């Protein structure tokens, strides 16, 4: 029954007529909305199962989140700015969210504190008005710089972190042509290449479903120095990319979503070797996780990767509830551990 309700809610959220482009509103600044968030712990990832190991991943806890503000939700991109507790996200309704992710002694997420939301601004600190300009889909943090990818009017905006919050600096079109991107399927994931990796310091972007001439998913790399180039991700099944994050070794992790009326939503995580991402290459990689409606998922849209004190990468994933009554705001986490080793068979005799 839950699958049917969620399918209907997801379809309803998609049946939206895109608004016409709008000019920024006349306000000189964005109001800050402070809110309380009530959370419920998610202790099992697979429904009615104590399973914790999922291929290369170990489930590390989660939260279902409910806020006192109507602004809360629609989270589409996620980053950490202070180890594993300072959370910054963007919503496709045109808002920032900042919060402290509270953790217990085992590093499991247990709550959100100091939650604030404010409209994303443009030149002069003026908030964007209308879905056409405010549809933020991805976020990447590079030191004191925060980058945000927008779709509909495809562009990447640069913000500076400071005592007064995030300040607009400039915006630019993606560094590759966008003629194959639909208005509502832009660069859903952006990230900065890890230090010491093949793509160190580069801005990397992958589109939701912008297909190249071979019907694969379009991406780009803007190196720290030198010209940008295009690459593609092999399209596998009906999944669409919803975010991108980088492992400490430089490999890319894609968060992907699939939806069908008869099966509901599904989520997939795919790992891409960063050495394979070269000009005009088509890349593919290992599936780290695939989960359907028998698991604690919703419309999973935002992915961030941090490193636990023991050196193990931690993947944090949030959902976009589409501001729909029957969908949920979720935060779930996994640790990426080494693959299990099957012991050799015992010798005869």
Coordinates of C-alpha atoms in Angstrom, one line a residue:
X1 CA 0.0 0.0 0.0
X2 CA 2.8 2.4 0.9
X3 CA 4.4 1.7 -2.5
X4 CA 1.2 2.7 -4.3
X5 CA 0.7 5.9 -2.3
X6 CA 4.3 6.9 -2.9
X7 CA 4.0 6.2 -6.6
X8 CA 1.0 8.5 -6.8
X9 CA 2.7 11.2 -4.8
X10 CA 5.8 11.1 -7.0
X11 CA 3.8 11.3 -10.2
X12 CA 1.8 14.2 -8.8
X13 CA 5.0 16.0 -8.0
X14 CA 6.2 15.6 -11.6
X15 CA 3.1 17.0 -13.2
X16 CA 4.1 20.6 -12.9
X17 CA 3.9 23.3 -15.6
X18 CA 7.3 25.1 -15.6
X19 CA 6.9 28.8 -14.7
X20 CA 8.1 31.5 -17.0
X21 CA 11.4 33.1 -16.2
X22 CA 11.1 35.7 -13.4
X23 CA 13.2 38.6 -12.3
X24 CA 14.7 38.6 -8.8
X25 CA 12.3 40.0 -6.2
X26 CA 12.8 43.5 -4.9
X27 CA 13.9 42.5 -1.4
X28 CA 17.5 43.5 -0.6
X29 CA 18.3 40.4 1.4
X30 CA 17.0 36.9 2.3
X31 CA 15.2 36.4 5.5
X32 CA 16.5 33.6 7.8
X33 CA 14.0 31.0 8.9
X34 CA 14.9 29.2 12.1
X35 CA 13.0 26.0 12.8
X36 CA 12.9 23.0 15.0
X37 CA 13.2 19.6 13.4
X38 CA 11.8 16.5 15.1
X39 CA 13.6 13.3 14.1
X40 CA 12.8 9.6 14.3
X41 CA 15.7 7.1 14.2
X42 CA 16.0 4.7 11.3
X43 CA 17.6 1.6 12.8
X44 CA 17.0 -0.9 9.9
X45 CA 17.7 -0.1 6.3
X46 CA 15.9 -3.2 4.9
X47 CA 12.3 -3.3 6.2
X48 CA 11.7 -6.0 8.9
X49 CA 15.3 -7.2 8.6
X50 CA 18.4 -6.9 10.8
X51 CA 20.7 -7.0 7.8
X52 CA 23.4 -4.3 8.0
X53 CA 25.8 -5.4 5.3
X54 CA 24.8 -4.4 1.7
X55 CA 27.6 -5.4 -0.7
X56 CA 30.5 -3.1 0.1
X57 CA 28.4 -0.9 2.4
X58 CA 27.5 -1.2 6.1
X59 CA 24.3 0.6 7.2
X60 CA 25.3 3.3 9.8
X61 CA 21.9 4.7 10.8
X62 CA 19.5 7.3 9.6
X63 CA 16.7 9.8 10.5
X64 CA 13.2 10.6 9.3
X65 CA 12.8 14.3 9.7
X66 CA 9.8 16.6 10.3
X67 CA 10.1 20.4 10.7
X68 CA 8.0 23.1 12.2
X69 CA 8.4 25.2 9.1
X70 CA 6.7 24.8 5.7
X71 CA 10.0 25.8 4.1
X72 CA 11.7 22.5 5.2
X73 CA 12.1 19.8 2.6
X74 CA 12.8 19.5 -1.2
X75 CA 16.5 18.8 -0.4
X76 CA 18.4 18.2 -3.6
X77 CA 22.1 18.6 -2.8
X78 CA 24.2 18.1 0.3
X79 CA 27.7 18.9 1.7
X80 CA 29.5 19.1 5.0
X81 CA 31.5 22.2 5.9
X82 CA 32.7 21.2 9.4
X83 CA 33.9 17.6 9.6
X84 CA 30.8 15.4 9.9
X85 CA 28.5 17.7 11.8
X86 CA 28.3 21.0 9.9
X87 CA 25.7 20.3 7.2
X88 CA 24.9 22.6 4.3
X89 CA 22.2 21.7 1.7
X90 CA 20.3 23.2 -1.1
X91 CA 16.6 22.8 -1.9
X92 CA 15.1 22.9 -5.4
X93 CA 12.7 25.4 -4.1
X94 CA 15.5 27.9 -4.0
X95 CA 16.6 27.7 -0.4
X96 CA 19.8 27.1 1.6
X97 CA 19.7 24.9 4.6
X98 CA 22.4 24.9 7.3
X99 CA 22.3 22.7 10.4
X100 CA 24.3 20.7 13.0
X101 CA 24.0 17.0 12.5
X102 CA 24.1 15.6 16.0
X103 CA 25.8 12.2 16.5
X104 CA 26.0 9.7 19.3
X105 CA 29.2 8.0 20.6
X106 CA 29.0 5.5 17.8
X107 CA 28.9 8.3 15.2
X108 CA 25.3 7.5 14.3
X109 CA 23.0 10.4 13.4
X110 CA 20.6 11.2 16.2
X111 CA 19.2 14.7 15.4
X112 CA 19.4 18.1 13.7
X113 CA 20.0 21.3 15.7
X114 CA 20.5 24.9 14.8
X115 CA 18.4 24.4 11.6
X116 CA 18.2 27.5 9.4
X117 CA 16.9 28.1 5.9
X118 CA 17.2 31.2 3.7
X119 CA 16.5 31.9 0.1
X120 CA 19.5 31.5 -2.3
X121 CA 20.5 34.9 -3.5
X122 CA 22.1 36.4 -6.6
X123 CA 23.8 39.7 -7.3
X124 CA 23.5 42.2 -4.6
X125 CA 22.1 39.7 -2.2
X126 CA 18.7 39.6 -3.9
X127 CA 16.9 36.3 -3.7
X128 CA 16.0 34.6 -6.9
X129 CA 12.3 34.5 -7.7
X130 CA 10.4 31.8 -9.4
X131 CA 11.3 28.1 -10.0
X132 CA 13.0 29.0 -13.3
X133 CA 15.8 30.8 -11.6
X134 CA 15.8 29.2 -8.2
X135 CA 15.9 25.5 -9.0
X136 CA 19.1 24.5 -7.2
X137 CA 20.1 20.9 -7.7
X138 CA 23.7 20.3 -6.4
X139 CA 26.3 21.8 -4.2
X140 CA 30.1 21.4 -3.9
X141 CA 32.4 22.9 -1.3
X142 CA 36.0 23.9 -2.1
X143 CA 37.6 25.5 0.9
X144 CA 35.8 28.8 1.5
X145 CA 34.0 28.6 -1.8
X146 CA 30.6 27.0 -2.3
X147 CA 29.4 26.1 -5.8
X148 CA 25.7 25.5 -6.7
X149 CA 24.4 24.0 -9.9
X150 CA 21.0 25.2 -11.1
X151 CA 18.8 23.7 -13.8
X152 CA 16.1 25.1 -16.0
X153 CA 18.3 28.1 -16.6
X154 CA 21.5 26.0 -16.5
X155 CA 24.3 27.6 -14.7
X156 CA 26.8 27.3 -11.8
X157 CA 27.0 30.0 -9.2
X158 CA 29.9 30.7 -6.9
X159 CA 29.4 31.8 -3.2
X160 CA 31.9 32.7 -0.5
X161 CA 31.6 31.5 3.0
X162 CA 31.9 34.1 5.7
X163 CA 30.7 35.3 9.1
X164 CA 27.6 36.7 7.3
X165 CA 26.7 33.4 5.7
X166 CA 27.1 32.6 2.0
X167 CA 27.7 35.6 -0.3
X168 CA 27.1 35.5 -4.0
X169 CA 30.2 36.1 -6.1
X170 CA 29.5 35.2 -9.7
X171 CA 27.8 32.7 -12.0
X172 CA 28.7 31.1 -15.2
X173 CA 27.2 28.6 -17.7
X174 CA 28.5 25.0 -17.5
X175 CA 31.8 24.7 -19.3
X176 CA 30.4 22.5 -22.0
X177 CA 27.4 23.0 -24.4
X178 CA 24.0 22.3 -22.8
X179 CA 22.0 21.8 -26.0
X180 CA 21.3 18.2 -25.0
X181 CA 19.9 19.1 -21.6
X182 CA 16.2 19.5 -21.0
X183 CA 15.1 22.3 -18.8
X184 CA 14.4 19.9 -15.9
X185 CA 17.4 17.6 -16.3
X186 CA 20.5 19.6 -15.8
X187 CA 23.8 18.9 -14.0
X188 CA 22.3 17.2 -10.9
X189 CA 25.7 16.4 -9.5
X190 CA 28.8 18.6 -9.1
X191 CA 32.0 17.9 -7.1
X192 CA 35.6 18.9 -6.7
X193 CA 38.3 16.3 -7.5
X194 CA 40.2 15.0 -4.4
X195 CA 43.7 16.1 -3.7
X196 CA 46.4 13.9 -5.2
X197 CA 43.9 12.2 -7.6
X198 CA 43.7 12.1 -11.4
X199 CA 41.1 14.9 -11.2
X200 CA 42.6 16.9 -8.3
X201 CA 41.0 20.3 -8.0
X202 CA 38.8 19.9 -11.0
X203 CA 35.1 20.8 -11.1
X204 CA 33.2 17.7 -12.2
X205 CA 29.6 17.6 -13.3
X206 CA 27.2 14.9 -14.3
X207 CA 23.8 15.5 -15.8
X208 CA 20.5 13.8 -14.7
X209 CA 19.7 12.4 -18.1
X210 CA 21.3 14.6 -20.7
X211 CA 22.2 12.0 -23.3
X212 CA 25.1 12.1 -25.7
X213 CA 25.1 10.8 -29.2
X214 CA 25.4 7.2 -27.9
X215 CA 22.5 7.7 -25.5
X216 CA 24.8 7.8 -22.5
X217 CA 24.7 10.4 -19.7
X218 CA 26.6 13.6 -20.3
X219 CA 29.3 14.9 -17.9
X220 CA 32.1 17.5 -17.9
X221 CA 35.4 18.2 -16.2
X222 CA 36.8 21.7 -15.8
X223 CA 40.4 21.1 -14.7
X224 CA 42.0 23.6 -12.3
X225 CA 44.1 24.6 -15.2
X226 CA 43.5 24.0 -18.9
X227 CA 40.4 23.6 -21.0
X228 CA 37.2 21.8 -20.0
X229 CA 36.3 18.5 -21.6
X230 CA 33.3 16.2 -21.9
X231 CA 32.9 12.6 -20.9
X232 CA 29.9 10.3 -20.6
X233 CA 28.6 7.8 -18.0
X234 CA 27.2 4.5 -19.4
X235 CA 23.5 4.5 -19.0
X236 CA 22.4 1.3 -17.2
X237 CA 18.7 0.7 -17.0
X238 CA 16.1 3.4 -16.3
X239 CA 18.1 5.1 -13.6
X240 CA 18.8 8.8 -13.6
X241 CA 21.6 10.6 -11.8
X242 CA 20.6 12.7 -8.8
X243 CA 24.0 13.5 -7.3
X244 CA 27.7 13.0 -7.3
X245 CA 30.4 12.9 -4.6
X246 CA 34.1 12.1 -4.4
X247 CA 35.8 9.4 -2.3
X248 CA 39.1 10.2 -0.6
X249 CA 41.0 8.2 -3.2
X250 CA 39.4 10.3 -6.0
X251 CA 36.9 7.9 -7.3
X252 CA 33.4 9.2 -8.2
X253 CA 30.2 7.9 -6.6
X254 CA 27.0 8.5 -8.4
X255 CA 23.6 8.5 -6.7
X256 CA 20.9 7.4 -9.1
X257 CA 17.1 7.1 -8.9
X258 CA 14.6 4.9 -10.8
X259 CA 10.9 5.3 -10.8
X260 CA 8.1 3.1 -12.2
X261 CA 4.4 3.0 -11.4
X262 CA 4.4 -0.7 -10.8
X263 CA 7.5 -0.9 -8.6
X264 CA 7.8 2.6 -7.1
X265 CA 11.1 4.2 -6.4
X266 CA 14.6 2.7 -6.3
X267 CA 18.1 4.0 -5.5
X268 CA 21.5 3.0 -6.8
X269 CA 25.0 3.9 -5.9
X270 CA 27.7 3.4 -8.6
X271 CA 31.5 3.9 -8.2
X272 CA 33.5 5.3 -11.1
X273 CA 37.3 5.0 -11.4
X274 CA 38.6 8.6 -11.6
X275 CA 41.5 7.5 -13.8
X276 CA 38.9 6.5 -16.4
X277 CA 37.4 10.0 -16.7
X278 CA 39.2 11.4 -19.7
X279 CA 38.2 13.5 -22.7
X280 CA 35.4 11.9 -24.6
X281 CA 35.6 8.7 -22.6
X282 CA 32.5 6.7 -21.7
X283 CA 32.8 5.3 -18.1
X284 CA 31.0 2.7 -16.0
X285 CA 31.7 1.2 -12.7
X286 CA 30.8 -1.1 -9.8
X287 CA 27.4 -1.0 -8.2
X288 CA 27.9 -0.4 -4.5
X289 CA 24.2 -0.6 -3.6
X290 CA 20.8 -1.0 -5.2
X291 CA 17.7 -0.6 -3.0
X292 CA 13.9 -0.7 -3.7
X293 CA 10.8 0.0 -1.7
X294 CA 11.6 -2.8 0.6
X295 CA 14.2 -0.5 2.1
X296 CA 14.1 2.8 3.9
X297 CA 14.3 5.1 0.8
X298 CA 12.3 7.8 -0.8
X299 CA 13.3 10.1 -3.6
X300 CA 17.0 10.1 -2.7
X301 CA 18.6 13.2 -4.2
X302 CA 21.6 14.4 -2.2
X303 CA 24.9 12.7 -1.5
X304 CA 28.0 13.7 0.6
X305 CA 31.1 11.7 1.5
X306 CA 33.2 12.3 4.6
X307 CA 35.8 10.2 6.4
X308 CA 35.3 8.5 9.8
X309 CA 38.0 8.8 12.5
X310 CA 39.2 5.2 11.5
X311 CA 39.7 6.3 7.9
X312 CA 36.6 4.6 6.5
X313 CA 34.5 6.7 4.0
X314 CA 31.0 7.6 5.2
X315 CA 28.2 8.2 2.7
X316 CA 25.3 10.5 3.8
X317 CA 22.2 10.6 1.6
X318 CA 19.1 12.8 1.8
X319 CA 15.8 12.6 0.1
X320 CA 13.7 15.3 -1.7
X321 CA 10.1 14.9 -0.5
X322 CA 8.8 17.1 -3.4
X323 CA 6.8 18.9 -0.7
X324 CA 4.3 16.0 -1.1
X325 CA 2.2 14.8 1.9
X326 CA 3.0 11.1 1.3
X327 CA 6.7 11.4 0.8
X328 CA 9.4 11.7 3.5
X329 CA 12.5 13.7 4.4
X330 CA 15.1 11.0 5.1
X331 CA 18.8 11.0 5.9
X332 CA 20.6 7.7 5.8
X333 CA 24.3 6.8 6.1
X334 CA 26.6 4.0 5.1
X335 CA 30.2 3.1 5.7
X336 CA 32.2 1.9 2.6
X337 CA 34.2 -1.0 3.9
X338 CA 36.4 -3.5 2.1
X339 CA 34.6 -6.3 0.3
X340 CA 34.0 -9.4 2.4
X341 CA 36.5 -12.2 1.7
X342 CA 35.1 -15.7 1.1
X343 CA 37.3 -18.2 3.0
X344 CA 38.8 -21.0 0.9
X345 CA 37.1 -24.4 1.1
X346 CA 38.5 -26.7 3.7
X347 CA 41.0 -29.3 2.5
X348 CA 39.8 -32.9 2.1
X349 CA 40.6 -35.4 4.9

